[in-house]
CSV table of C-alpha atoms in Angstrom, one decimal:
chain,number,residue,atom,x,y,z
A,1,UNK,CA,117.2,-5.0,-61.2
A,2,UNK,CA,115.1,-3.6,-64.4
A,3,UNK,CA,111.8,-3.8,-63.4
A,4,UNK,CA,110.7,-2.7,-66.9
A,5,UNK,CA,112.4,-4.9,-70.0
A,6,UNK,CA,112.2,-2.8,-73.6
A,7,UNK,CA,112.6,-4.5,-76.8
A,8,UNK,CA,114.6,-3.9,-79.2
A,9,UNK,CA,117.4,-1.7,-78.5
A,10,UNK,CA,116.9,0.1,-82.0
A,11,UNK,CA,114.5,-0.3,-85.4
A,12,UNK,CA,114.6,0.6,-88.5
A,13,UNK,CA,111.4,0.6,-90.9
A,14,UNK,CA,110.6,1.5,-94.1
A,15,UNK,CA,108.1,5.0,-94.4
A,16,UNK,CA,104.5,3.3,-94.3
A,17,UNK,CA,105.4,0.3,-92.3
A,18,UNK,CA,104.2,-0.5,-89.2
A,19,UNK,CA,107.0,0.0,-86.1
A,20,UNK,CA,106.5,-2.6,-83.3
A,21,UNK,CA,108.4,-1.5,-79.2
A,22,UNK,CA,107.8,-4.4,-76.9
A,23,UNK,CA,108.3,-3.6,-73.0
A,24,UNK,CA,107.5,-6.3,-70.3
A,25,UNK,CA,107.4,-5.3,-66.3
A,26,UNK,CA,107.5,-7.5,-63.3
A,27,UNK,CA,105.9,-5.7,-60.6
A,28,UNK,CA,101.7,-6.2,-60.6
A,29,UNK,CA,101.3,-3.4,-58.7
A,30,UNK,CA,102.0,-0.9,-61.5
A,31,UNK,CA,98.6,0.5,-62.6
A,32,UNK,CA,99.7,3.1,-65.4
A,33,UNK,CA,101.7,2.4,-68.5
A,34,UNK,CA,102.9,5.6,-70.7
A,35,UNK,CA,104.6,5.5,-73.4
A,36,UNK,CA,107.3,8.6,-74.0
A,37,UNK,CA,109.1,10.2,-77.2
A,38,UNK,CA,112.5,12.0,-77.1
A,39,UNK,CA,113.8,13.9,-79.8
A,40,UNK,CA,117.6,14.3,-79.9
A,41,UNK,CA,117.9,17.6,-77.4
A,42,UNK,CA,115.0,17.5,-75.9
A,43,UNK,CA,113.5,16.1,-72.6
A,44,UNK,CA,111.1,13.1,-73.5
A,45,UNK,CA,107.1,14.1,-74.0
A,46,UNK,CA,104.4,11.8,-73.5
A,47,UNK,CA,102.9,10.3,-76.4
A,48,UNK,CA,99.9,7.7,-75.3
A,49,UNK,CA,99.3,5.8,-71.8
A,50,UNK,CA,97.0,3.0,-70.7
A,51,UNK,CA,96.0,1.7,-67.5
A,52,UNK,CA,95.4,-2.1,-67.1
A,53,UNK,CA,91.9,-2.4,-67.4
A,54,UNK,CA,91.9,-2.0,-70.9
A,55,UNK,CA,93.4,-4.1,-73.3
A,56,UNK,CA,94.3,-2.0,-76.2
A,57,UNK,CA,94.0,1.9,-76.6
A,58,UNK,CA,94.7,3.8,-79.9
A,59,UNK,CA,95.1,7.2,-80.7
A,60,UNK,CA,95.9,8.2,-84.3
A,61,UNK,CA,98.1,6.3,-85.4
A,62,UNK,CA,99.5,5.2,-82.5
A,63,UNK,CA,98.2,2.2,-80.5
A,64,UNK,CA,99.2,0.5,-77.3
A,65,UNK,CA,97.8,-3.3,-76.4
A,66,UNK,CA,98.2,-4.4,-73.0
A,67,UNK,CA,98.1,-8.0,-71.9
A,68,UNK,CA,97.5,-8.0,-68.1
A,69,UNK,CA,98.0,-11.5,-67.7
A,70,UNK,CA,101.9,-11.9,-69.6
A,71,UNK,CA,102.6,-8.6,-67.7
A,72,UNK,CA,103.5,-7.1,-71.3
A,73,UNK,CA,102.5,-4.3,-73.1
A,74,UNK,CA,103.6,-2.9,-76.6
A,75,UNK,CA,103.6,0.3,-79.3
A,76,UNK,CA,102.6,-0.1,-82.6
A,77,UNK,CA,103.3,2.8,-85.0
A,78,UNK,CA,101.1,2.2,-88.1
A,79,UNK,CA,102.0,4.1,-91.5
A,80,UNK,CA,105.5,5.3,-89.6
A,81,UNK,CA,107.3,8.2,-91.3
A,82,UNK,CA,110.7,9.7,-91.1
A,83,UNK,CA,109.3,12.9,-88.4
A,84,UNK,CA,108.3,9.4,-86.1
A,85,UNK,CA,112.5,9.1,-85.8
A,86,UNK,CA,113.0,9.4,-82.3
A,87,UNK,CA,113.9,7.6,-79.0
A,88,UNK,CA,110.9,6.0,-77.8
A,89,UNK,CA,110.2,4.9,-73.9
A,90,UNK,CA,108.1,2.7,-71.8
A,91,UNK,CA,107.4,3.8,-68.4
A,92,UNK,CA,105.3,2.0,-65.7
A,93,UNK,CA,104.6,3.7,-62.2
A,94,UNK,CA,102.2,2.4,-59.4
A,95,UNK,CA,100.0,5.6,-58.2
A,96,UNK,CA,102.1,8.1,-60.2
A,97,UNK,CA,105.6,7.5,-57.7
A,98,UNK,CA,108.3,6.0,-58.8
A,99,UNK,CA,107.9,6.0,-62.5
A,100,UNK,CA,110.4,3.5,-63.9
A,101,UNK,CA,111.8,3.9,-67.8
A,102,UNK,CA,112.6,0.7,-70.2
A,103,UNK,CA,116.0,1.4,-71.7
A,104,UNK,CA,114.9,2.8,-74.4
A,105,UNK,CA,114.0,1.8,-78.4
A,106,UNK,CA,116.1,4.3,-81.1
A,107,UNK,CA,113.7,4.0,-84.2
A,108,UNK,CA,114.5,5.6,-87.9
A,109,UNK,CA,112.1,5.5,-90.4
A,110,UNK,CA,113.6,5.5,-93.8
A,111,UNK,CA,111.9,7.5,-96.4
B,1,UNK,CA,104.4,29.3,-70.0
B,2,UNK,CA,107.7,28.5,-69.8
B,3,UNK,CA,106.9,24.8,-68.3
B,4,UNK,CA,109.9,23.0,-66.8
B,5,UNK,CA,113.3,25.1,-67.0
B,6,UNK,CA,116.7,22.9,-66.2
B,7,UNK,CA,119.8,25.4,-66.1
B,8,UNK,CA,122.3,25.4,-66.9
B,9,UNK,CA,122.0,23.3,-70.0
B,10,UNK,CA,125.6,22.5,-70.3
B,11,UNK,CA,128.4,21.8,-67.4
B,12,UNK,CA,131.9,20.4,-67.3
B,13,UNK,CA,133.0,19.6,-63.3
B,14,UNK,CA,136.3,18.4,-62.2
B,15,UNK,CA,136.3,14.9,-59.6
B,16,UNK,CA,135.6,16.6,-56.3
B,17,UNK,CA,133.8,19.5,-57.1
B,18,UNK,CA,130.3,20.3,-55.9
B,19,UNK,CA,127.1,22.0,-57.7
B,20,UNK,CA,123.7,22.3,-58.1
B,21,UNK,CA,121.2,21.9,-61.4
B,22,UNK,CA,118.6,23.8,-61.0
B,23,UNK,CA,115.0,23.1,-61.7
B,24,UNK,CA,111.9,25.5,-61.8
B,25,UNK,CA,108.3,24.8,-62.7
B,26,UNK,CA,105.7,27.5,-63.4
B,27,UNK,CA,102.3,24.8,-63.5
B,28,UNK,CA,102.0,25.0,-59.8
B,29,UNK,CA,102.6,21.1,-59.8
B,30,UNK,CA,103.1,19.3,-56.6
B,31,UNK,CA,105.0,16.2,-57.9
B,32,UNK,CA,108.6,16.8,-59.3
B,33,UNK,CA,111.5,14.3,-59.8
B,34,UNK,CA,115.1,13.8,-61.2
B,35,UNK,CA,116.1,11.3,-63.7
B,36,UNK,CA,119.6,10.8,-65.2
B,37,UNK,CA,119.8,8.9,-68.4
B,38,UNK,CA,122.5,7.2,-70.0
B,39,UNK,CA,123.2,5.5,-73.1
B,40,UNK,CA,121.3,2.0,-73.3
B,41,UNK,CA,120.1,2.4,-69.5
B,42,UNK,CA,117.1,5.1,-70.2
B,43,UNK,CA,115.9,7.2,-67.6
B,44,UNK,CA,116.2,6.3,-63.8
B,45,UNK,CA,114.8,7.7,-61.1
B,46,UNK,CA,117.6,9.7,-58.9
B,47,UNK,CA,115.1,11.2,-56.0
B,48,UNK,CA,111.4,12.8,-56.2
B,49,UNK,CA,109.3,14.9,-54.4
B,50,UNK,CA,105.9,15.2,-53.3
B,51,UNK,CA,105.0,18.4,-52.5
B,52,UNK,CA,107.3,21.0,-50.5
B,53,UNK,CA,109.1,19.5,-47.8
B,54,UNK,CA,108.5,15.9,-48.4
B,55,UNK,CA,111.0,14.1,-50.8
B,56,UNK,CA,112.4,10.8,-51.2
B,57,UNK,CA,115.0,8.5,-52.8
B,58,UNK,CA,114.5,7.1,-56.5
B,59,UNK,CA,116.3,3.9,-57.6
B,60,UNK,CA,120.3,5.6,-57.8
B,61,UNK,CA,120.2,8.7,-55.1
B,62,UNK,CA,123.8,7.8,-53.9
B,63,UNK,CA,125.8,11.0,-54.9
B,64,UNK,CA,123.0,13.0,-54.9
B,65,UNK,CA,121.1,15.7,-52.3
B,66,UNK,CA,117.5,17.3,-52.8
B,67,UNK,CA,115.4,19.7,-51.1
B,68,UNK,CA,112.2,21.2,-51.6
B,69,UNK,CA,111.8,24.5,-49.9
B,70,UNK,CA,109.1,26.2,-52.3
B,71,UNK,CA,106.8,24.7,-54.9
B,72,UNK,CA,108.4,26.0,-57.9
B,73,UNK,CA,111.9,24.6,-57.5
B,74,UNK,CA,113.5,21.2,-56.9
B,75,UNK,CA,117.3,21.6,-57.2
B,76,UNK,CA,119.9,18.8,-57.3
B,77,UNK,CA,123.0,18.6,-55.9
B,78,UNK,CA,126.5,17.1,-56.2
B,79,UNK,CA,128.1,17.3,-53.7
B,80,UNK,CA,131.6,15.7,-55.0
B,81,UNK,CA,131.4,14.9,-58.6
B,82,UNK,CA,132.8,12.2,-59.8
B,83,UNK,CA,133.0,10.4,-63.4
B,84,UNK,CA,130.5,8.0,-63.3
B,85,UNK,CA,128.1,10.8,-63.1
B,86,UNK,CA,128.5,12.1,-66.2
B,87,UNK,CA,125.2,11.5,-67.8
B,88,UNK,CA,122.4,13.9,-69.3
B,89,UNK,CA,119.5,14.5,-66.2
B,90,UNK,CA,116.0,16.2,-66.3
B,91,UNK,CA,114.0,17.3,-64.2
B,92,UNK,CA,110.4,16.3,-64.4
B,93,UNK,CA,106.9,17.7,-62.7
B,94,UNK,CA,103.4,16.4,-63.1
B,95,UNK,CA,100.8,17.9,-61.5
B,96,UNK,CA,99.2,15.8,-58.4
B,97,UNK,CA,100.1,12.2,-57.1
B,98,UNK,CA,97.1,10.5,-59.4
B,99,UNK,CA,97.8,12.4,-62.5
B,100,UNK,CA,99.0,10.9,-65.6
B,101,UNK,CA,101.2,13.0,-67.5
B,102,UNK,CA,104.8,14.0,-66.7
B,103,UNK,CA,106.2,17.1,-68.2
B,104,UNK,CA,110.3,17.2,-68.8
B,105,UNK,CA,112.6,20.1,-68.7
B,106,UNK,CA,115.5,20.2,-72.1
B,107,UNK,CA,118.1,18.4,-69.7
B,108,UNK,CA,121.3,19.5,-68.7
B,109,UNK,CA,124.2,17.5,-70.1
B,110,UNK,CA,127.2,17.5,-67.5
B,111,UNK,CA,130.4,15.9,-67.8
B,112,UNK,CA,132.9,15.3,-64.9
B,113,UNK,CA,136.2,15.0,-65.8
């Protein structure tokens, strides 16, 4: 059973454009929602996390929105450029255990 | 600071064999865990651990043995390999239950043949 649903598998996006991940979960008890980058070779880093009582939380140019109520959150990755090419994850845990991974999203940024 | 350190980073096993991937952390974090990814799957949980002593099963332990005897390590065992655990795994710590972020070791890529 994937508890966490990522969306899509890969993207590709022009340098500037804005890159869209989509993740949905089914369990309400999760209460924190990161977001991790993988470079090919490395173990994934986090990049931005949220917890549910916010809606939308942006840093640089990186912005999740979280919507509580369709149990979905998203990663928007404005002005994207060919260093953002990486594996990109959505995670969602309930009090830090158990921290379950979406499949995965494979982006490239063309330049 | 060397972080999380995962050795060895590469390892080629024959069906039947046994070993262990080693995992150390030098941030004096009481939460570590083991994921294996594979391709189009992402990262699931294989067992974690709590602090030393206490440890538990993830969503695909079957295969796999743990132990937590110090703070600083968390190795993972095989103890009879077989094919459909070829996959890349990392080791990952964070620093109490409540915190946020979780720091990865390189992975170690193992392939049983």
């Amino acid at each position: 059973q994937q508890q966490v649903k990522q969306s899509p598998q890969s993207l590709i996006v022009q340098k500037g454009g804005i890159s869209i991940i989509n993740c949905a979960y089914e369990n309400t008890a999760f209460d924190y929602f990161p977001w991790y980058q993988q470079f090919p070779g490395k173990g994934p880093a986090l990049l931005i996390a949220i917890r549910p009582d916010v809606s939308e939380k942006k840093e640089g140019r990186f912005t999740i929105s979280f919507n509580k109520s369709a149990k979905q959150f998203s990663l928007h990755i404005m002005d994207s450029q060919p260093g953002d090419s990486a594996t990109y994850f959505c995670a969602a845990s309930r009090g830090g255990f158990k921290t379950i991974f979406g499949a995965g999203t494979r982006l490239f940024v063309k330049a | 600071n060397a972080g999380v350190t995962q050795t060895p980073k590469f390892q080629v096993l024959k069906t039947g064999q046994s070993m262990t991937l080693q995992c150390a952390q030098d941030m004096n974090h009481e939460y570590m865990s083991w994921y294996r990814q594979d391709p189009g799957m992402g990262l699931r949980l294989i067992h974690y651990s709590v602090g030393a002593g206490i440890t538990d099963q993830g969503e695909v332990p079957n295969g796999y043995n743990v132990s937590r005897s110090t703070t600083e390590d968390f190795p993972l065992r095989l103890l009879s390999a077989a094919p459909s655990q070829t996959s890349v795994y990392f080791c990952a710590s964070r620093r109490q239950r409540g915190d946020t972020e979780a720091f990865f070791g390189q992975g170690t890529r193992l392939t049983v043949v």
